[in-house]
mmCIF file of C-alpha atoms in Angstrom:
data_model
loop_
_atom_site.group_PDB
_atom_site.id
_atom_site.type_symbol
_atom_site.label_atom_id
_atom_site.label_comp_id
_atom_site.label_asym_id
_atom_site.label_seq_id
_atom_site.Cartn_x
_atom_site.Cartn_y
_atom_site.Cartn_z
ATOM 1 C CA MET A 10 78.143 110.525 80.440
ATOM 2 C CA THR A 11 76.034 113.556 79.557
ATOM 3 C CA GLU A 12 72.904 112.439 81.380
ATOM 4 C CA GLU A 13 74.948 112.384 84.597
ATOM 5 C CA PHE A 14 75.199 116.119 84.554
ATOM 6 C CA ASN A 15 71.696 117.388 84.995
ATOM 7 C CA THR A 16 71.157 118.984 88.411
ATOM 8 C CA GLN A 17 69.753 115.731 89.744
ATOM 9 C CA GLY A 18 72.842 113.854 88.551
ATOM 10 C CA VAL A 19 75.229 116.295 90.228
ATOM 11 C CA GLN A 20 73.249 116.123 93.479
ATOM 12 C CA ASN A 21 73.419 112.317 93.369
ATOM 13 C CA LEU A 22 77.179 112.423 92.804
ATOM 14 C CA VAL A 23 77.652 114.871 95.662
ATOM 15 C CA ALA A 24 75.530 112.639 97.920
ATOM 16 C CA ILE A 25 77.718 109.628 97.034
ATOM 17 C CA ALA A 26 80.935 111.636 97.482
ATOM 18 C CA ASP A 27 79.713 112.883 100.876
ATOM 19 C CA GLN A 28 79.717 109.324 102.185
ATOM 20 C CA PHE A 29 83.520 109.275 101.900
ATOM 21 C CA THR A 30 84.294 112.591 103.623
ATOM 22 C CA GLN A 31 85.813 112.535 107.087
ATOM 23 C CA THR A 32 86.625 116.256 107.078
ATOM 24 C CA GLY A 33 84.954 119.138 105.270
ATOM 25 C CA LYS A 34 82.045 119.073 102.874
ATOM 26 C CA VAL A 35 81.865 118.253 99.159
ATOM 27 C CA THR A 36 81.347 121.498 97.221
ATOM 28 C CA GLY A 37 81.228 120.017 93.715
ATOM 29 C CA VAL A 38 81.890 116.977 91.510
ATOM 30 C CA LYS A 39 83.088 117.033 87.891
ATOM 31 C CA ALA A 40 84.106 114.424 85.281
ATOM 32 C CA PHE A 41 87.822 113.750 85.344
ATOM 33 C CA GLY A 42 90.487 111.977 83.252
ATOM 34 C CA SER A 43 90.197 109.889 80.117
ATOM 35 C CA GLY A 44 90.133 106.316 81.427
ATOM 36 C CA ASN A 45 88.101 103.984 79.228
ATOM 37 C CA ILE A 46 87.019 101.442 81.851
ATOM 38 C CA ASN A 47 85.754 103.146 85.023
ATOM 39 C CA ASP A 48 83.769 106.422 85.293
ATOM 40 C CA THR A 49 85.979 108.887 87.139
ATOM 41 C CA PHE A 50 85.086 112.149 88.869
ATOM 42 C CA LEU A 51 86.986 114.733 90.891
ATOM 43 C CA ALA A 52 85.276 115.836 94.106
ATOM 44 C CA ALA A 53 86.151 119.248 95.563
ATOM 45 C CA LEU A 54 86.199 119.745 99.360
ATOM 46 C CA ASP A 55 85.978 122.842 101.550
ATOM 47 C CA SER A 56 88.672 121.469 103.846
ATOM 48 C CA SER A 57 92.024 123.004 104.716
ATOM 49 C CA LYS A 58 93.638 119.542 104.792
ATOM 50 C CA GLU A 59 92.674 118.026 101.432
ATOM 51 C CA GLN A 60 91.040 119.976 98.630
ATOM 52 C CA HIS A 61 90.143 117.099 96.328
ATOM 53 C CA PHE A 62 89.653 113.376 96.056
ATOM 54 C CA VAL A 63 88.883 110.992 93.194
ATOM 55 C CA LEU A 64 85.456 109.335 93.067
ATOM 56 C CA GLN A 65 85.062 106.299 90.783
ATOM 57 C CA ARG A 66 82.288 104.045 89.646
ATOM 58 C CA ILE A 67 83.931 100.662 88.989
ATOM 59 C CA ASN A 68 83.000 98.958 85.731
ATOM 60 C CA THR A 69 81.767 95.621 87.058
ATOM 61 C CA GLN A 70 81.524 94.187 83.516
ATOM 62 C CA VAL A 71 85.321 94.250 83.369
ATOM 63 C CA PHE A 72 86.062 93.821 87.080
ATOM 64 C CA ARG A 73 83.516 91.241 88.170
ATOM 65 C CA GLN A 74 84.813 91.044 91.749
ATOM 66 C CA PRO A 75 85.113 94.685 92.812
ATOM 67 C CA LYS A 76 85.328 93.767 96.513
ATOM 68 C CA LEU A 77 88.482 91.714 95.822
ATOM 69 C CA ILE A 78 89.969 94.635 93.901
ATOM 70 C CA MET A 79 89.392 96.911 96.884
ATOM 71 C CA GLN A 80 90.830 94.310 99.255
ATOM 72 C CA ASN A 81 93.967 94.056 97.062
ATOM 73 C CA MET A 82 94.301 97.814 96.877
ATOM 74 C CA ARG A 83 94.064 98.234 100.633
ATOM 75 C CA THR A 84 96.544 95.422 101.298
ATOM 76 C CA PHE A 85 99.314 96.782 99.117
ATOM 77 C CA THR A 86 98.775 100.537 99.635
ATOM 78 C CA GLU A 87 98.857 100.020 103.423
ATOM 79 C CA HIS A 88 102.031 97.931 103.016
ATOM 80 C CA VAL A 89 103.703 100.659 100.955
ATOM 81 C CA HIS A 90 102.628 103.459 103.335
ATOM 82 C CA LYS A 91 104.188 101.563 106.211
ATOM 83 C CA ARG A 92 107.429 101.042 104.260
ATOM 84 C CA LEU A 93 107.640 104.719 103.351
ATOM 85 C CA GLN A 94 107.062 105.703 106.997
ATOM 86 C CA ASP A 95 109.757 103.300 108.213
ATOM 87 C CA SER A 96 112.329 104.405 105.637
ATOM 88 C CA PRO A 97 111.392 107.707 103.954
ATOM 89 C CA LEU A 98 112.743 108.480 100.478
ATOM 90 C CA ASN A 99 114.820 111.558 99.730
ATOM 91 C CA ARG A 100 112.277 112.780 97.144
ATOM 92 C CA ARG A 101 108.516 113.129 96.790
ATOM 93 C CA TRP A 102 106.738 109.804 96.254
ATOM 94 C CA GLU A 103 103.047 109.197 96.895
ATOM 95 C CA VAL A 104 100.767 106.210 96.786
ATOM 96 C CA PRO A 105 97.030 106.799 96.320
ATOM 97 C CA ARG A 106 95.162 105.981 99.546
ATOM 98 C CA VAL A 107 91.823 104.210 99.705
ATOM 99 C CA LEU A 108 89.335 106.504 101.473
ATOM 100 C CA LEU A 109 86.778 104.864 103.730
ATOM 101 C CA THR A 110 83.097 105.719 104.126
ATOM 102 C CA ASN A 111 81.731 107.081 107.390
ATOM 103 C CA ASP A 112 80.953 103.506 108.449
ATOM 104 C CA ALA A 113 84.517 102.356 107.628
ATOM 105 C CA GLN A 114 83.754 100.562 104.325
ATOM 106 C CA ASP A 115 86.072 100.830 101.296
ATOM 107 C CA HIS A 116 83.131 101.252 98.879
ATOM 108 C CA CYS A 117 79.460 102.099 98.754
ATOM 109 C CA GLN A 118 76.621 101.126 96.454
ATOM 110 C CA ASP A 119 73.907 103.483 95.235
ATOM 111 C CA ALA A 120 70.236 102.801 94.577
ATOM 112 C CA ASP A 121 71.074 101.409 91.098
ATOM 113 C CA GLY A 122 73.539 98.954 92.627
ATOM 114 C CA SER A 123 76.537 100.802 91.119
ATOM 115 C CA PHE A 124 79.818 100.197 92.959
ATOM 116 C CA TRP A 125 81.597 103.406 94.087
ATOM 117 C CA ARG A 126 84.972 104.013 95.700
ATOM 118 C CA ALA A 127 87.101 107.017 96.651
ATOM 119 C CA ILE A 128 90.860 107.442 96.325
ATOM 120 C CA SER A 129 93.138 110.258 97.467
ATOM 121 C CA PHE A 130 94.161 112.776 94.781
ATOM 122 C CA ILE A 131 97.845 113.405 93.957
ATOM 123 C CA GLU A 132 97.866 117.230 94.125
ATOM 124 C CA GLY A 133 100.081 119.287 91.836
ATOM 125 C CA SER A 134 100.695 116.461 89.372
ATOM 126 C CA GLN A 135 100.026 115.662 85.702
ATOM 127 C CA SER A 136 100.431 112.733 83.309
ATOM 128 C CA PHE A 137 101.545 112.487 79.656
ATOM 129 C CA ASP A 138 100.393 110.298 76.776
ATOM 130 C CA THR A 139 103.705 110.205 74.924
ATOM 131 C CA MET A 140 107.338 110.216 75.970
ATOM 132 C CA ARG A 141 108.954 113.585 75.431
ATOM 133 C CA ASP A 142 112.637 112.831 75.870
ATOM 134 C CA ARG A 143 115.195 110.667 77.555
ATOM 135 C CA SER A 144 115.063 112.397 80.941
ATOM 136 C CA GLN A 145 111.324 111.744 81.068
ATOM 137 C CA ALA A 146 111.988 108.129 80.039
ATOM 138 C CA GLN A 147 114.333 107.781 83.027
ATOM 139 C CA GLU A 148 111.625 109.080 85.349
ATOM 140 C CA ILE A 149 109.089 106.604 83.916
ATOM 141 C CA GLY A 150 111.574 103.789 84.558
ATOM 142 C CA TYR A 151 112.283 105.086 88.066
ATOM 143 C CA ALA A 152 108.545 105.140 88.801
ATOM 144 C CA LEU A 153 108.027 101.521 87.740
ATOM 145 C CA GLY A 154 111.168 100.447 89.640
ATOM 146 C CA MET A 155 110.017 102.263 92.771
ATOM 147 C CA PHE A 156 106.550 100.724 92.445
ATOM 148 C CA HIS A 157 108.034 97.204 92.185
ATOM 149 C CA ASN A 158 110.603 97.857 94.913
ATOM 150 C CA LEU A 159 108.037 99.016 97.475
ATOM 151 C CA ILE A 160 105.938 95.860 97.046
ATOM 152 C CA SER A 161 108.848 93.448 96.468
ATOM 153 C CA ASP A 162 108.661 92.221 100.089
ATOM 154 C CA LEU A 163 104.872 91.704 100.088
ATOM 155 C CA PRO A 164 104.123 87.985 99.536
ATOM 156 C CA PRO A 165 102.175 87.662 96.233
ATOM 157 C CA GLU A 166 99.727 85.182 97.772
ATOM 158 C CA LYS A 167 98.358 88.027 99.928
ATOM 159 C CA LEU A 168 96.680 89.442 96.810
ATOM 160 C CA ALA A 169 93.872 87.829 94.850
ATOM 161 C CA ASP A 170 94.356 87.210 91.118
ATOM 162 C CA THR A 171 91.588 89.474 89.813
ATOM 163 C CA LEU A 172 92.379 88.942 86.119
ATOM 164 C CA GLN A 173 92.963 85.229 85.515
ATOM 165 C CA GLY A 174 95.127 84.520 82.466
ATOM 166 C CA PHE A 175 96.244 88.140 81.991
ATOM 167 C CA HIS A 176 99.605 88.273 80.097
ATOM 168 C CA ILE A 177 99.798 84.470 79.893
ATOM 169 C CA THR A 178 100.914 84.414 76.231
ATOM 170 C CA PRO A 179 100.284 80.657 75.635
ATOM 171 C CA LEU A 180 96.620 81.202 76.591
ATOM 172 C CA TYR A 181 96.319 84.065 74.094
ATOM 173 C CA LEU A 182 97.895 81.792 71.481
ATOM 174 C CA GLN A 183 95.268 79.150 72.262
ATOM 175 C CA GLY A 184 92.511 81.766 71.882
ATOM 176 C CA TYR A 185 94.044 82.838 68.587
ATOM 177 C CA GLU A 186 94.056 79.253 67.284
ATOM 178 C CA GLU A 187 90.391 78.851 68.260
ATOM 179 C CA ALA A 188 89.471 82.119 66.495
ATOM 180 C CA LEU A 189 91.466 81.034 63.441
ATOM 181 C CA ALA A 190 89.687 77.668 63.258
ATOM 182 C CA LYS A 191 86.260 79.369 63.256
ATOM 183 C CA THR A 192 87.007 82.235 60.912
ATOM 184 C CA SER A 193 86.905 82.648 57.180
ATOM 185 C CA ALA A 194 89.051 85.815 57.120
ATOM 186 C CA SER A 195 89.461 87.059 53.592
ATOM 187 C CA GLN A 196 93.026 86.566 52.385
ATOM 188 C CA SER A 197 94.834 89.863 51.961
ATOM 189 C CA ALA A 198 98.502 90.831 52.055
ATOM 190 C CA GLU A 199 97.961 92.210 55.598
ATOM 191 C CA VAL A 200 96.182 89.090 56.888
ATOM 192 C CA ASN A 201 98.808 86.817 55.313
ATOM 193 C CA TYR A 202 101.598 88.883 56.891
ATOM 194 C CA CYS A 203 100.015 88.426 60.344
ATOM 195 C CA LEU A 204 99.316 84.695 59.866
ATOM 196 C CA GLN A 205 102.949 84.109 58.875
ATOM 197 C CA PHE A 206 104.254 86.331 61.664
ATOM 198 C CA VAL A 207 102.434 84.354 64.374
ATOM 199 C CA SER A 208 103.248 81.012 62.790
ATOM 200 C CA ASP A 209 106.992 81.823 62.845
ATOM 201 C CA ARG A 210 106.923 82.624 66.587
ATOM 202 C CA GLN A 211 104.633 79.991 68.088
ATOM 203 C CA GLY A 212 107.331 78.349 70.191
ATOM 204 C CA PHE A 213 108.540 81.707 71.526
ATOM 205 C CA ALA A 214 105.134 82.395 73.154
ATOM 206 C CA HIS A 215 105.995 80.063 76.054
ATOM 207 C CA ILE A 216 109.344 81.565 77.046
ATOM 208 C CA LEU A 217 108.367 83.461 80.219
ATOM 209 C CA GLU A 218 105.760 80.964 81.414
ATOM 210 C CA ASN A 219 108.299 78.131 81.007
ATOM 211 C CA ALA A 220 110.886 80.115 82.986
ATOM 212 C CA LYS A 221 108.288 80.636 85.727
ATOM 213 C CA ALA A 222 107.360 76.923 85.746
ATOM 214 C CA GLU A 223 111.047 75.943 85.965
ATOM 215 C CA GLY A 224 111.530 78.262 88.949
ATOM 216 C CA LYS A 225 113.882 80.595 87.064
ATOM 217 C CA LEU A 226 111.568 83.592 87.433
ATOM 218 C CA PRO A 227 109.748 84.091 90.760
ATOM 219 C CA LEU A 228 106.097 84.994 91.101
ATOM 220 C CA ARG A 229 105.930 88.574 92.399
ATOM 221 C CA LEU A 230 103.399 91.377 92.413
ATOM 222 C CA MET A 231 103.028 93.433 89.251
ATOM 223 C CA HIS A 232 101.146 96.586 88.257
ATOM 224 C CA GLY A 233 99.539 95.009 85.196
ATOM 225 C CA ASP A 234 99.134 98.200 83.147
ATOM 226 C CA PRO A 235 102.292 100.349 83.437
ATOM 227 C CA LYS A 236 101.473 102.636 80.516
ATOM 228 C CA ILE A 237 103.235 105.964 80.457
ATOM 229 C CA ASN A 238 100.021 107.891 81.256
ATOM 230 C CA ASN A 239 99.669 105.981 84.533
ATOM 231 C CA VAL A 240 102.773 107.739 85.888
ATOM 232 C CA MET A 241 102.085 111.090 87.587
ATOM 233 C CA PHE A 242 104.698 113.867 87.363
ATOM 234 C CA ASP A 243 105.142 116.738 89.821
ATOM 235 C CA ILE A 244 104.202 119.883 87.866
ATOM 236 C CA ALA A 245 106.944 121.938 89.541
ATOM 237 C CA THR A 246 109.915 119.526 89.527
ATOM 238 C CA GLN A 247 108.927 117.354 86.504
ATOM 239 C CA GLN A 248 109.882 114.297 88.562
ATOM 240 C CA ALA A 249 107.692 111.195 88.720
ATOM 241 C CA VAL A 250 105.749 111.170 92.003
ATOM 242 C CA SER A 251 103.252 108.320 91.726
ATOM 243 C CA VAL A 252 101.962 105.357 89.742
ATOM 244 C CA ILE A 253 98.168 105.236 89.515
ATOM 245 C CA ASP A 254 95.428 103.005 88.064
ATOM 246 C CA LEU A 255 95.931 100.161 90.528
ATOM 247 C CA ASP A 256 93.032 97.836 89.619
ATOM 248 C CA THR A 257 95.249 95.365 87.780
ATOM 249 C CA VAL A 258 97.853 94.906 90.536
ATOM 250 C CA LYS A 259 98.101 91.152 91.083
ATOM 251 C CA PRO A 260 100.534 88.214 91.301
ATOM 252 C CA GLY A 261 102.578 87.778 88.103
ATOM 253 C CA LEU A 262 106.032 88.405 86.666
ATOM 254 C CA VAL A 263 107.657 91.854 86.861
ATOM 255 C CA HIS A 264 108.820 91.056 83.309
ATOM 256 C CA TYR A 265 105.280 91.603 82.035
ATOM 257 C CA ASP A 266 105.422 95.157 83.419
ATOM 258 C CA ILE A 267 108.935 95.841 82.119
ATOM 259 C CA GLY A 268 107.960 94.553 78.672
ATOM 260 C CA ASP A 269 104.713 96.512 78.594
ATOM 261 C CA CYS A 270 106.317 99.745 79.796
ATOM 262 C CA LEU A 271 109.006 99.543 77.101
ATOM 263 C CA ARG A 272 106.561 98.399 74.429
ATOM 264 C CA SER A 273 104.304 101.402 75.013
ATOM 265 C CA GLY A 274 107.057 103.902 75.827
ATOM 266 C CA CYS A 275 109.606 103.235 73.082
ATOM 267 C CA ASN A 276 107.293 103.329 70.058
ATOM 268 C CA PRO A 277 107.258 107.022 69.039
ATOM 269 C CA ALA A 278 104.760 106.346 66.211
ATOM 270 C CA GLY A 279 102.136 105.231 68.746
ATOM 271 C CA GLU A 280 99.735 102.283 68.723
ATOM 272 C CA GLU A 281 97.197 103.801 66.340
ATOM 273 C CA THR A 282 99.419 104.842 63.430
ATOM 274 C CA GLU A 283 98.350 103.735 59.940
ATOM 275 C CA ASN A 284 101.869 104.297 58.628
ATOM 276 C CA TRP A 285 103.409 100.910 59.473
ATOM 277 C CA GLU A 286 106.769 101.668 57.892
ATOM 278 C CA SER A 287 107.330 104.436 60.469
ATOM 279 C CA VAL A 288 107.043 102.051 63.439
ATOM 280 C CA TYR A 289 110.343 101.423 65.221
ATOM 281 C CA PHE A 290 111.616 100.633 68.713
ATOM 282 C CA ASP A 291 113.631 103.596 70.036
ATOM 283 C CA THR A 292 116.671 102.139 71.841
ATOM 284 C CA ASP A 293 117.617 105.546 73.252
ATOM 285 C CA LEU A 294 114.306 105.771 75.129
ATOM 286 C CA CYS A 295 114.718 102.094 76.044
ATOM 287 C CA GLU A 296 118.086 102.881 77.621
ATOM 288 C CA GLY A 297 116.547 105.796 79.532
ATOM 289 C CA ILE A 298 113.662 103.720 80.928
ATOM 290 C CA LEU A 299 115.951 100.827 81.899
ATOM 291 C CA GLN A 300 118.446 103.194 83.526
ATOM 292 C CA GLY A 301 115.704 104.670 85.702
ATOM 293 C CA TYR A 302 114.164 101.271 86.405
ATOM 294 C CA LEU A 303 117.366 99.431 87.307
ATOM 295 C CA SER A 304 118.585 102.286 89.534
ATOM 296 C CA VAL A 305 115.854 101.169 91.967
ATOM 297 C CA ALA A 306 115.193 97.563 90.928
ATOM 298 C CA LYS A 307 118.812 96.417 91.449
ATOM 299 C CA ALA A 308 117.723 95.964 95.060
ATOM 300 C CA PHE A 309 115.564 92.921 94.269
ATOM 301 C CA LEU A 310 116.447 91.572 90.781
ATOM 302 C CA THR A 311 118.306 88.260 90.340
ATOM 303 C CA ASP A 312 120.711 87.192 87.551
ATOM 304 C CA ASN A 313 117.888 85.242 85.897
ATOM 305 C CA ASP A 314 115.675 88.344 85.980
ATOM 306 C CA TYR A 315 118.260 90.210 83.882
ATOM 307 C CA ALA A 316 118.606 87.241 81.530
ATOM 308 C CA TYR A 317 114.920 87.465 80.523
ATOM 309 C CA ILE A 318 114.495 91.251 80.130
ATOM 310 C CA TYR A 319 115.107 91.242 76.360
ATOM 311 C CA ASP A 320 112.669 88.333 75.890
ATOM 312 C CA ALA A 321 110.057 90.228 77.906
ATOM 313 C CA ILE A 322 110.335 93.328 75.696
ATOM 314 C CA ARG A 323 109.962 91.229 72.537
ATOM 315 C CA LEU A 324 107.228 88.982 73.948
ATOM 316 C CA ILE A 325 104.840 91.666 75.206
ATOM 317 C CA ALA A 326 104.853 93.522 71.866
ATOM 318 C CA PHE A 327 104.190 90.205 70.113
ATOM 319 C CA GLU A 328 101.476 89.288 72.641
ATOM 320 C CA LEU A 329 99.511 92.506 72.140
ATOM 321 C CA GLY A 330 99.727 92.079 68.358
ATOM 322 C CA LEU A 331 98.477 88.514 68.774
ATOM 323 C CA ARG A 332 95.537 89.723 70.893
ATOM 324 C CA PHE A 333 94.584 92.412 68.352
ATOM 325 C CA PHE A 334 94.830 89.961 65.444
ATOM 326 C CA ALA A 335 92.817 87.250 67.262
ATOM 327 C CA ASP A 336 90.128 89.828 68.060
ATOM 328 C CA TYR A 337 90.034 90.889 64.401
ATOM 329 C CA LEU A 338 89.549 87.236 63.363
ATOM 330 C CA ALA A 339 86.822 86.775 66.002
ATOM 331 C CA GLY A 340 84.889 89.792 64.687
ATOM 332 C CA ASN A 341 86.120 92.561 67.043
ATOM 333 C CA VAL A 342 84.496 91.386 70.259
ATOM 334 C CA TYR A 343 86.980 92.597 72.888
ATOM 335 C CA PHE A 344 88.742 95.814 71.851
ATOM 336 C CA LYS A 345 86.644 98.821 70.831
ATOM 337 C CA VAL A 346 87.102 99.581 67.122
ATOM 338 C CA LYS A 347 86.408 102.571 64.870
ATOM 339 C CA HIS A 348 86.185 100.445 61.674
ATOM 340 C CA PRO A 349 86.202 96.691 60.826
ATOM 341 C CA GLU A 350 89.939 96.586 59.960
ATOM 342 C CA HIS A 351 90.999 98.604 63.042
ATOM 343 C CA ASN A 352 92.279 95.609 65.071
ATOM 344 C CA LEU A 353 94.141 94.261 62.025
ATOM 345 C CA ALA A 354 95.925 97.618 61.668
ATOM 346 C CA ARG A 355 96.747 97.670 65.400
ATOM 347 C CA ALA A 356 98.119 94.109 65.182
ATOM 348 C CA ILE A 357 100.453 95.084 62.328
ATOM 349 C CA VAL A 358 101.802 98.037 64.376
ATOM 350 C CA GLN A 359 102.740 95.670 67.233
ATOM 351 C CA PHE A 360 104.232 93.097 64.860
ATOM 352 C CA LYS A 361 106.338 95.796 63.136
ATOM 353 C CA LEU A 362 107.453 96.917 66.604
ATOM 354 C CA THR A 363 108.373 93.298 67.440
ATOM 355 C CA GLU A 364 110.436 93.103 64.221
ATOM 356 C CA SER A 365 112.239 96.306 65.151
ATOM 357 C CA ILE A 366 113.005 94.888 68.628
ATOM 358 C CA GLU A 367 114.289 91.642 67.070
ATOM 359 C CA SER A 368 116.516 93.505 64.617
ATOM 360 C CA GLN A 369 118.180 95.397 67.516
ATOM 361 C CA LYS A 370 118.590 92.418 69.832
ATOM 362 C CA THR A 371 122.370 92.775 70.220
ATOM 363 C CA GLN A 372 122.104 96.461 71.085
ATOM 364 C CA ILE A 373 119.251 95.950 73.584
ATOM 365 C CA CYS A 374 121.089 93.050 75.268
ATOM 366 C CA ASN A 375 124.249 95.179 75.516
ATOM 367 C CA ILE A 376 122.266 98.019 77.146
ATOM 368 C CA ILE A 377 120.973 95.540 79.762
ATOM 369 C CA LYS A 378 124.426 93.996 80.291
ATOM 370 C CA ASP A 379 126.138 97.387 80.708
ATOM 371 C CA MET A 380 123.664 98.452 83.389
ATOM 372 C CA LYS A 381 123.921 95.270 85.388
#
């Protein structure tokens, strides 16, 4: 992004940011955050009301229908704002607002055809890349539960499906089989481990989709990427105050979010470790996240929802491993890699995590049962 920051580049950014200001004037724009899909900037304002807002250039290679994404975002953020006005919470909770241009559009395009949008900034907040302790785990769970709760009464058909096939494990399995048929991956202990691992769990890939098809799990709205660093914490109180990164919100199963949140939050070794033996699923953090989540989600979960929580945790770890391994076999075409074996190593981490989840099934199921 270096070329952005010559004087010309800054002036261009300020000119784009200025289109979204209703009060005050933009005094500066700087690069912000570490997202790896969109280009994100923080605009500073000389206004007494709001000092900052977030300016983003949407990556239209990944999100090919940016207008639908903006439409989705407006639909559900307006719904949540109305709910919070009608029945305020007893603690701070904010939802990013979509800021409109001076001619009431939710985006603008520059001379290059780039697609820009502006979102309100959650002042006095920070995010974390790893889970520090159980009290933070509870706050992460609370945040996801609150997010789901506030959109639980918004009919899913009101939002467009902007990422077709996302988290549909049988489709990833199909992609894996196609990659496998075309590849001549050299046999190694690691490759053989992964081949066997997937082969042993082929039938399991369909568990959530089958439950959805049989009407056991309802289609709802989901966040789509509830990683721990998408939860904002109030710097003063250390309480969760917002869930951000809303481009992937779409119709789906809340189980995909629960599984993904626990998969990413309860693996202290992290996704990039090379030390596979150190990978384990931390049931203490799992209990913390579920405690926070269910304290809010009890309001809308059914008996069947509880029945599939363990399967969701196991499935999403397996699914990500499957995606990494399929990408390795296909020649690393989807995930960015630092070396040719990178996706193979990432796949093994997720498969080891899946094994750790499987080995603690009784304990995880008891945690869920005790909280119900």
